[in-house]
Amino acid sequence: MPPTVEAPLFFLDYDGTLAPIVEDPDQAMPHPAIPPILEVLDNAYPVWIVTGRDIAQLSSFIDRPLRAIGLHGAQSGVIGREVEYLVSDEAADAIASLRASLPSLDGIRVEDKSQAFAVHYRHASDEEEARERLRAWTDTIPEMLEAIWGKKVVELRPKGWTKGTAVLRISEEYPDRTSVYIGDDVTDEDAFDALHELDREAVTVKVGDEPTGAAYRLAGPDEVVAYLRTYVDVGEEN
């Protein structure tokens, strides 16, 4: 179990961390214990949701105006309220052009995220062929964009905006707090690496058993809930 710190600054990924991974991202409801835990944590500590999703999507799952970083760092805002896009118009236009050039493949599903999009190939009729054709397609993207490969998905996003750059920016606003970052995605590795470069303590937690630079591990959302509950009693007392 990761350590419990006295003055945490929470950075929490959503899918695979606060919610189990499901086939349809539109049905990714949070673990039943998460909403009341988030309420207590938000009343006691700074809490940020850090996700690859468009922040607007989170309002379907989290009924609380938590601060959030979306699109892996390219958005900043509050769930259910105003959202700021941090990418250039040029990068947004390049994303739109790339979306239009996506190869036609049976069984793939495109998840549009405003100024980014993801291509899921889990249900492709020929998964290996789909992956190879998508890799060839991503080899042609302009330098201002990057392709991020995840669990049977590839996401196209503007280069330079990562979860790592986001958490560093936010951490600087809380110099007396210890960052606690929990995430399961390959894009969370950027945040783990960035927090380890800070000249102060950070608790980095990988959810799952894949290779990681995080200092600690939790098996899944059930263990995330158990860990966050170590803060709930303290938070209710404050």
PDB file of C-alpha atoms in Angstrom:
ATOM      1  CA  MET A   1       0.000   0.000   0.000  1.00  0.00           C
ATOM      2  CA  PRO A   2       1.382   3.467  -0.838  1.00  0.00           C
ATOM      3  CA  PRO A   3       2.087   5.743   2.131  1.00  0.00           C
ATOM      4  CA  THR A   4      -0.467   8.232   3.427  1.00  0.00           C
ATOM      5  CA  VAL A   5       0.941  11.778   3.520  1.00  0.00           C
ATOM      6  CA  GLU A   6      -0.133  14.657   5.737  1.00  0.00           C
ATOM      7  CA  ALA A   7      -0.689  17.398   3.146  1.00  0.00           C
ATOM      8  CA  PRO A   8      -1.600  15.737  -0.152  1.00  0.00           C
ATOM      9  CA  LEU A   9      -2.248  17.291  -3.538  1.00  0.00           C
ATOM     10  CA  PHE A  10      -4.246  14.667  -5.423  1.00  0.00           C
ATOM     11  CA  PHE A  11      -3.905  13.939  -9.124  1.00  0.00           C
ATOM     12  CA  LEU A  12      -6.302  11.148 -10.080  1.00  0.00           C
ATOM     13  CA  ASP A  13      -6.669   9.500 -13.465  1.00  0.00           C
ATOM     14  CA  TYR A  14     -10.222   8.410 -14.293  1.00  0.00           C
ATOM     15  CA  ASP A  15     -10.509   5.344 -16.555  1.00  0.00           C
ATOM     16  CA  GLY A  16      -8.900   2.301 -14.979  1.00  0.00           C
ATOM     17  CA  THR A  17      -8.268   4.198 -11.741  1.00  0.00           C
ATOM     18  CA  LEU A  18     -11.509   5.665 -10.406  1.00  0.00           C
ATOM     19  CA  ALA A  19     -13.582   3.587 -12.820  1.00  0.00           C
ATOM     20  CA  PRO A  20     -13.075   0.033 -14.098  1.00  0.00           C
ATOM     21  CA  ILE A  21     -12.051  -0.342 -17.742  1.00  0.00           C
ATOM     22  CA  VAL A  22     -15.111  -1.224 -19.847  1.00  0.00           C
ATOM     23  CA  GLU A  23     -15.687  -2.006 -23.520  1.00  0.00           C
ATOM     24  CA  ASP A  24     -17.717   1.174 -24.095  1.00  0.00           C
ATOM     25  CA  PRO A  25     -16.062   4.325 -22.674  1.00  0.00           C
ATOM     26  CA  ASP A  26     -19.480   5.995 -22.550  1.00  0.00           C
ATOM     27  CA  GLN A  27     -20.477   3.450 -19.878  1.00  0.00           C
ATOM     28  CA  ALA A  28     -17.395   3.918 -17.653  1.00  0.00           C
ATOM     29  CA  MET A  29     -19.194   4.661 -14.400  1.00  0.00           C
ATOM     30  CA  PRO A  30     -17.011   5.278 -11.337  1.00  0.00           C
ATOM     31  CA  HIS A  31     -16.502   2.636  -8.677  1.00  0.00           C
ATOM     32  CA  PRO A  32     -19.564   2.955  -6.374  1.00  0.00           C
ATOM     33  CA  ALA A  33     -17.414   4.146  -3.460  1.00  0.00           C
ATOM     34  CA  ILE A  34     -15.677   6.872  -5.437  1.00  0.00           C
ATOM     35  CA  PRO A  35     -18.301   9.704  -5.447  1.00  0.00           C
ATOM     36  CA  PRO A  36     -18.559   9.969  -1.632  1.00  0.00           C
ATOM     37  CA  ILE A  37     -14.783   9.622  -1.285  1.00  0.00           C
ATOM     38  CA  LEU A  38     -14.209  12.430  -3.797  1.00  0.00           C
ATOM     39  CA  GLU A  39     -16.626  14.631  -1.866  1.00  0.00           C
ATOM     40  CA  VAL A  40     -14.663  14.196   1.360  1.00  0.00           C
ATOM     41  CA  LEU A  41     -11.282  14.606  -0.323  1.00  0.00           C
ATOM     42  CA  ASP A  42     -12.398  17.724  -2.208  1.00  0.00           C
ATOM     43  CA  ASN A  43     -13.570  19.325   1.048  1.00  0.00           C
ATOM     44  CA  ALA A  44     -10.232  18.659   2.716  1.00  0.00           C
ATOM     45  CA  TYR A  45      -7.516  18.766   0.041  1.00  0.00           C
ATOM     46  CA  PRO A  46      -6.758  20.020  -3.472  1.00  0.00           C
ATOM     47  CA  VAL A  47      -8.008  17.398  -5.962  1.00  0.00           C
ATOM     48  CA  TRP A  48      -7.450  17.296  -9.720  1.00  0.00           C
ATOM     49  CA  ILE A  49      -8.798  14.725 -12.152  1.00  0.00           C
ATOM     50  CA  VAL A  50      -6.167  14.158 -14.855  1.00  0.00           C
ATOM     51  CA  THR A  51      -7.551  12.347 -17.880  1.00  0.00           C
ATOM     52  CA  GLY A  52      -7.218  11.678 -21.569  1.00  0.00           C
ATOM     53  CA  ARG A  53     -10.913  12.410 -21.930  1.00  0.00           C
ATOM     54  CA  ASP A  54     -12.438  15.720 -22.887  1.00  0.00           C
ATOM     55  CA  ILE A  55     -13.330  17.326 -19.534  1.00  0.00           C
ATOM     56  CA  ALA A  56     -16.925  17.771 -20.713  1.00  0.00           C
ATOM     57  CA  GLN A  57     -17.291  13.968 -20.822  1.00  0.00           C
ATOM     58  CA  LEU A  58     -16.515  13.676 -17.119  1.00  0.00           C
ATOM     59  CA  SER A  59     -19.729  15.462 -16.127  1.00  0.00           C
ATOM     60  CA  SER A  60     -21.573  12.285 -17.162  1.00  0.00           C
ATOM     61  CA  PHE A  61     -19.729  10.372 -14.437  1.00  0.00           C
ATOM     62  CA  ILE A  62     -18.710  12.871 -11.736  1.00  0.00           C
ATOM     63  CA  ASP A  63     -21.434  15.111 -10.333  1.00  0.00           C
ATOM     64  CA  ARG A  64     -19.078  17.530  -8.629  1.00  0.00           C
ATOM     65  CA  PRO A  65     -17.210  20.610  -9.937  1.00  0.00           C
ATOM     66  CA  LEU A  66     -13.722  19.184  -9.447  1.00  0.00           C
ATOM     67  CA  ARG A  67     -10.767  20.790 -11.151  1.00  0.00           C
ATOM     68  CA  ALA A  68      -9.528  18.770 -14.072  1.00  0.00           C
ATOM     69  CA  ILE A  69      -6.876  18.411 -16.745  1.00  0.00           C
ATOM     70  CA  GLY A  70      -8.232  16.887 -19.948  1.00  0.00           C
ATOM     71  CA  LEU A  71      -6.898  15.565 -23.255  1.00  0.00           C
ATOM     72  CA  HIS A  72      -3.670  14.477 -21.526  1.00  0.00           C
ATOM     73  CA  GLY A  73      -2.796  18.072 -20.629  1.00  0.00           C
ATOM     74  CA  ALA A  74      -4.279  20.053 -23.516  1.00  0.00           C
ATOM     75  CA  GLN A  75      -7.338  21.177 -21.491  1.00  0.00           C
ATOM     76  CA  SER A  76      -7.735  22.816 -18.110  1.00  0.00           C
ATOM     77  CA  GLY A  77     -10.965  23.583 -16.310  1.00  0.00           C
ATOM     78  CA  VAL A  78     -13.677  22.455 -13.923  1.00  0.00           C
ATOM     79  CA  ILE A  79     -16.012  19.525 -14.489  1.00  0.00           C
ATOM     80  CA  GLY A  80     -19.393  20.803 -15.629  1.00  0.00           C
ATOM     81  CA  ARG A  81     -18.118  24.355 -16.013  1.00  0.00           C
ATOM     82  CA  GLU A  82     -15.798  26.395 -18.196  1.00  0.00           C
ATOM     83  CA  VAL A  83     -12.925  24.634 -19.963  1.00  0.00           C
ATOM     84  CA  GLU A  84      -9.843  26.228 -21.493  1.00  0.00           C
ATOM     85  CA  TYR A  85      -8.159  24.743 -24.567  1.00  0.00           C
ATOM     86  CA  LEU A  86      -4.397  25.183 -24.434  1.00  0.00           C
ATOM     87  CA  VAL A  87      -3.447  24.066 -27.960  1.00  0.00           C
ATOM     88  CA  SER A  88      -2.886  26.327 -30.965  1.00  0.00           C
ATOM     89  CA  ASP A  89      -5.405  26.764 -33.785  1.00  0.00           C
ATOM     90  CA  GLU A  90      -2.812  25.286 -36.146  1.00  0.00           C
ATOM     91  CA  ALA A  91      -2.602  22.084 -34.101  1.00  0.00           C
ATOM     92  CA  ALA A  92      -6.396  21.873 -33.870  1.00  0.00           C
ATOM     93  CA  ASP A  93      -6.679  22.182 -37.670  1.00  0.00           C
ATOM     94  CA  ALA A  94      -4.046  19.454 -38.103  1.00  0.00           C
ATOM     95  CA  ILE A  95      -6.033  17.147 -35.801  1.00  0.00           C
ATOM     96  CA  ALA A  96      -9.171  17.736 -37.875  1.00  0.00           C
ATOM     97  CA  SER A  97      -7.315  16.957 -41.127  1.00  0.00           C
ATOM     98  CA  LEU A  98      -5.834  13.789 -39.655  1.00  0.00           C
ATOM     99  CA  ARG A  99      -9.252  12.670 -38.456  1.00  0.00           C
ATOM    100  CA  ALA A 100     -10.534  12.965 -42.018  1.00  0.00           C
ATOM    101  CA  SER A 101      -7.672  10.808 -43.354  1.00  0.00           C
ATOM    102  CA  LEU A 102      -8.257   7.878 -40.995  1.00  0.00           C
ATOM    103  CA  PRO A 103      -8.117   4.583 -42.911  1.00  0.00           C
ATOM    104  CA  SER A 104     -11.375   2.640 -43.231  1.00  0.00           C
ATOM    105  CA  LEU A 105     -11.151  -0.515 -41.129  1.00  0.00           C
ATOM    106  CA  ASP A 106     -13.891  -2.928 -40.077  1.00  0.00           C
ATOM    107  CA  GLY A 107     -14.628  -2.878 -36.367  1.00  0.00           C
ATOM    108  CA  ILE A 108     -12.618   0.161 -35.292  1.00  0.00           C
ATOM    109  CA  ARG A 109     -14.289   2.846 -33.208  1.00  0.00           C
ATOM    110  CA  VAL A 110     -13.316   6.506 -33.123  1.00  0.00           C
ATOM    111  CA  GLU A 111     -13.645   8.420 -29.856  1.00  0.00           C
ATOM    112  CA  ASP A 112     -13.752  12.134 -30.667  1.00  0.00           C
ATOM    113  CA  LYS A 113     -12.388  14.446 -27.969  1.00  0.00           C
ATOM    114  CA  SER A 114     -12.697  17.981 -29.370  1.00  0.00           C
ATOM    115  CA  GLN A 115      -9.032  18.779 -30.096  1.00  0.00           C
ATOM    116  CA  ALA A 116      -7.878  15.161 -30.003  1.00  0.00           C
ATOM    117  CA  PHE A 117      -9.277  11.756 -30.899  1.00  0.00           C
ATOM    118  CA  ALA A 118      -8.639   8.100 -30.182  1.00  0.00           C
ATOM    119  CA  VAL A 119      -8.992   5.071 -32.433  1.00  0.00           C
ATOM    120  CA  HIS A 120      -9.972   1.850 -30.654  1.00  0.00           C
ATOM    121  CA  TYR A 121      -9.214  -1.350 -32.555  1.00  0.00           C
ATOM    122  CA  ARG A 122     -10.134  -3.927 -29.908  1.00  0.00           C
ATOM    123  CA  HIS A 123     -13.073  -5.124 -32.024  1.00  0.00           C
ATOM    124  CA  ALA A 124     -11.433  -4.930 -35.446  1.00  0.00           C
ATOM    125  CA  SER A 125     -12.190  -7.913 -37.673  1.00  0.00           C
ATOM    126  CA  ASP A 126      -8.419  -8.411 -38.049  1.00  0.00           C
ATOM    127  CA  GLU A 127      -6.740  -6.808 -35.038  1.00  0.00           C
ATOM    128  CA  GLU A 128      -3.166  -7.310 -36.272  1.00  0.00           C
ATOM    129  CA  GLU A 129      -3.915  -5.835 -39.691  1.00  0.00           C
ATOM    130  CA  ALA A 130      -5.720  -2.897 -38.080  1.00  0.00           C
ATOM    131  CA  ARG A 131      -2.736  -2.174 -35.830  1.00  0.00           C
ATOM    132  CA  GLU A 132      -0.297  -2.335 -38.760  1.00  0.00           C
ATOM    133  CA  ARG A 133      -2.390  -0.029 -40.942  1.00  0.00           C
ATOM    134  CA  LEU A 134      -2.874   2.423 -38.089  1.00  0.00           C
ATOM    135  CA  ARG A 135       0.896   2.445 -37.453  1.00  0.00           C
ATOM    136  CA  ALA A 136       1.527   3.213 -41.127  1.00  0.00           C
ATOM    137  CA  TRP A 137      -1.068   5.987 -40.938  1.00  0.00           C
ATOM    138  CA  THR A 138       0.482   7.532 -37.818  1.00  0.00           C
ATOM    139  CA  ASP A 139       3.896   7.571 -39.518  1.00  0.00           C
ATOM    140  CA  THR A 140       2.556  10.358 -41.752  1.00  0.00           C
ATOM    141  CA  ILE A 141       1.365  12.747 -39.038  1.00  0.00           C
ATOM    142  CA  PRO A 142       2.827  16.283 -38.929  1.00  0.00           C
ATOM    143  CA  GLU A 143       5.513  17.081 -36.351  1.00  0.00           C
ATOM    144  CA  MET A 144       3.167  19.201 -34.237  1.00  0.00           C
ATOM    145  CA  LEU A 145       1.135  16.085 -33.420  1.00  0.00           C
ATOM    146  CA  GLU A 146       2.002  12.799 -31.747  1.00  0.00           C
ATOM    147  CA  ALA A 147       0.505   9.314 -31.591  1.00  0.00           C
ATOM    148  CA  ILE A 148       0.164   7.665 -28.188  1.00  0.00           C
ATOM    149  CA  TRP A 149      -0.390   3.909 -28.181  1.00  0.00           C
ATOM    150  CA  GLY A 150      -2.332   2.372 -25.320  1.00  0.00           C
ATOM    151  CA  LYS A 151      -4.374  -0.754 -24.636  1.00  0.00           C
ATOM    152  CA  LYS A 152      -5.625  -1.584 -28.167  1.00  0.00           C
ATOM    153  CA  VAL A 153      -6.029   2.114 -28.863  1.00  0.00           C
ATOM    154  CA  VAL A 154      -4.002   4.877 -30.470  1.00  0.00           C
ATOM    155  CA  GLU A 155      -4.632   8.502 -29.586  1.00  0.00           C
ATOM    156  CA  LEU A 156      -3.660  11.503 -31.689  1.00  0.00           C
ATOM    157  CA  ARG A 157      -2.936  14.682 -29.784  1.00  0.00           C
ATOM    158  CA  PRO A 158      -0.960  17.932 -30.055  1.00  0.00           C
ATOM    159  CA  LYS A 159       2.696  17.466 -29.157  1.00  0.00           C
ATOM    160  CA  GLY A 160       4.091  19.152 -26.058  1.00  0.00           C
ATOM    161  CA  TRP A 161       0.985  18.976 -23.891  1.00  0.00           C
ATOM    162  CA  THR A 162       1.287  16.036 -21.501  1.00  0.00           C
ATOM    163  CA  LYS A 163       0.047  15.020 -18.102  1.00  0.00           C
ATOM    164  CA  GLY A 164       3.610  15.657 -16.950  1.00  0.00           C
ATOM    165  CA  THR A 165       3.673  19.311 -17.993  1.00  0.00           C
ATOM    166  CA  ALA A 166       0.243  19.777 -16.424  1.00  0.00           C
ATOM    167  CA  VAL A 167       1.102  18.333 -13.014  1.00  0.00           C
ATOM    168  CA  LEU A 168       4.355  20.295 -12.828  1.00  0.00           C
ATOM    169  CA  ARG A 169       2.478  23.521 -13.480  1.00  0.00           C
ATOM    170  CA  ILE A 170      -0.099  22.737 -10.813  1.00  0.00           C
ATOM    171  CA  SER A 171       2.441  21.438  -8.285  1.00  0.00           C
ATOM    172  CA  GLU A 172       4.249  24.777  -8.417  1.00  0.00           C
ATOM    173  CA  GLU A 173       1.062  26.391  -7.073  1.00  0.00           C
ATOM    174  CA  TYR A 174       1.194  24.143  -3.974  1.00  0.00           C
ATOM    175  CA  PRO A 175       4.827  24.187  -2.808  1.00  0.00           C
ATOM    176  CA  ASP A 176       3.966  22.934   0.684  1.00  0.00           C
ATOM    177  CA  ARG A 177       1.991  19.897  -0.453  1.00  0.00           C
ATOM    178  CA  THR A 178       2.992  16.395  -1.485  1.00  0.00           C
ATOM    179  CA  SER A 179       1.726  15.352  -4.908  1.00  0.00           C
ATOM    180  CA  VAL A 180      -0.114  12.020  -4.910  1.00  0.00           C
ATOM    181  CA  TYR A 181      -0.613  10.807  -8.464  1.00  0.00           C
ATOM    182  CA  ILE A 182      -2.583   7.626  -9.226  1.00  0.00           C
ATOM    183  CA  GLY A 183      -3.014   6.361 -12.781  1.00  0.00           C
ATOM    184  CA  ASP A 184      -3.053   3.265 -14.970  1.00  0.00           C
ATOM    185  CA  ASP A 185      -2.374   4.600 -18.469  1.00  0.00           C
ATOM    186  CA  VAL A 186       0.858   4.829 -20.441  1.00  0.00           C
ATOM    187  CA  THR A 187       0.311   8.609 -20.547  1.00  0.00           C
ATOM    188  CA  ASP A 188       0.462   8.695 -16.745  1.00  0.00           C
ATOM    189  CA  GLU A 189       4.135   7.732 -17.022  1.00  0.00           C
ATOM    190  CA  ASP A 190       4.848  11.324 -18.161  1.00  0.00           C
ATOM    191  CA  ALA A 191       3.414  12.543 -14.869  1.00  0.00           C
ATOM    192  CA  PHE A 192       5.304   9.983 -12.795  1.00  0.00           C
ATOM    193  CA  ASP A 193       8.586  11.021 -14.434  1.00  0.00           C
ATOM    194  CA  ALA A 194       7.869  14.722 -14.020  1.00  0.00           C
ATOM    195  CA  LEU A 195       7.012  14.415 -10.332  1.00  0.00           C
ATOM    196  CA  HIS A 196      10.149  12.378  -9.655  1.00  0.00           C
ATOM    197  CA  GLU A 197      12.193  15.279 -11.035  1.00  0.00           C
ATOM    198  CA  LEU A 198      10.803  17.691  -8.447  1.00  0.00           C
ATOM    199  CA  ASP A 199      13.013  18.543  -5.491  1.00  0.00           C
ATOM    200  CA  ARG A 200      10.370  17.374  -3.012  1.00  0.00           C
ATOM    201  CA  GLU A 201       8.521  14.221  -2.078  1.00  0.00           C
ATOM    202  CA  ALA A 202       5.860  12.781  -4.370  1.00  0.00           C
ATOM    203  CA  VAL A 203       3.801   9.598  -4.178  1.00  0.00           C
ATOM    204  CA  THR A 204       3.412   8.005  -7.623  1.00  0.00           C
ATOM    205  CA  VAL A 205       1.113   5.005  -7.965  1.00  0.00           C
ATOM    206  CA  LYS A 206       0.660   2.733 -10.969  1.00  0.00           C
ATOM    207  CA  VAL A 207      -2.678   0.920 -11.203  1.00  0.00           C
ATOM    208  CA  GLY A 208      -2.124  -2.489 -12.784  1.00  0.00           C
ATOM    209  CA  ASP A 209       0.845  -4.742 -13.442  1.00  0.00           C
ATOM    210  CA  GLU A 210       2.360  -3.163 -16.556  1.00  0.00           C
ATOM    211  CA  PRO A 211       5.933  -1.750 -16.536  1.00  0.00           C
ATOM    212  CA  THR A 212       6.109   1.637 -14.824  1.00  0.00           C
ATOM    213  CA  GLY A 213       8.299   4.339 -13.392  1.00  0.00           C
ATOM    214  CA  ALA A 214       5.932   4.800 -10.456  1.00  0.00           C
ATOM    215  CA  ALA A 215       7.168   4.065  -6.961  1.00  0.00           C
ATOM    216  CA  TYR A 216       4.090   2.092  -5.850  1.00  0.00           C
ATOM    217  CA  ARG A 217       1.376  -0.128  -7.300  1.00  0.00           C
ATOM    218  CA  LEU A 218      -2.294  -0.869  -6.770  1.00  0.00           C
ATOM    219  CA  ALA A 219      -4.057  -3.720  -8.539  1.00  0.00           C
ATOM    220  CA  GLY A 220      -7.201  -1.888  -9.647  1.00  0.00           C
ATOM    221  CA  PRO A 221     -10.035   0.478  -8.649  1.00  0.00           C
ATOM    222  CA  ASP A 222     -10.883  -1.627  -5.565  1.00  0.00           C
ATOM    223  CA  GLU A 223      -7.395  -1.055  -4.164  1.00  0.00           C
ATOM    224  CA  VAL A 224      -7.509   2.612  -5.227  1.00  0.00           C
ATOM    225  CA  VAL A 225     -10.656   2.956  -3.109  1.00  0.00           C
ATOM    226  CA  ALA A 226      -8.951   1.250  -0.159  1.00  0.00           C
ATOM    227  CA  TYR A 227      -5.981   3.598  -0.397  1.00  0.00           C
ATOM    228  CA  LEU A 228      -8.065   6.772  -0.763  1.00  0.00           C
ATOM    229  CA  ARG A 229     -10.097   5.721   2.262  1.00  0.00           C
ATOM    230  CA  THR A 230      -6.952   6.120   4.363  1.00  0.00           C
ATOM    231  CA  TYR A 231      -7.446   9.861   3.814  1.00  0.00           C
ATOM    232  CA  VAL A 232     -11.199   9.957   4.329  1.00  0.00           C
ATOM    233  CA  ASP A 233     -11.226   9.697   8.135  1.00  0.00           C
ATOM    234  CA  VAL A 234      -8.542  12.372   8.363  1.00  0.00           C
ATOM    235  CA  GLY A 235     -10.387  14.563   5.871  1.00  0.00           C
ATOM    236  CA  GLU A 236     -13.666  14.296   7.797  1.00  0.00           C
ATOM    237  CA  GLU A 237     -11.901  15.418  10.964  1.00  0.00           C
ATOM    238  CA  ASN A 238     -10.416  18.542   9.340  1.00  0.00           C
TER     239      ASN A 238
END
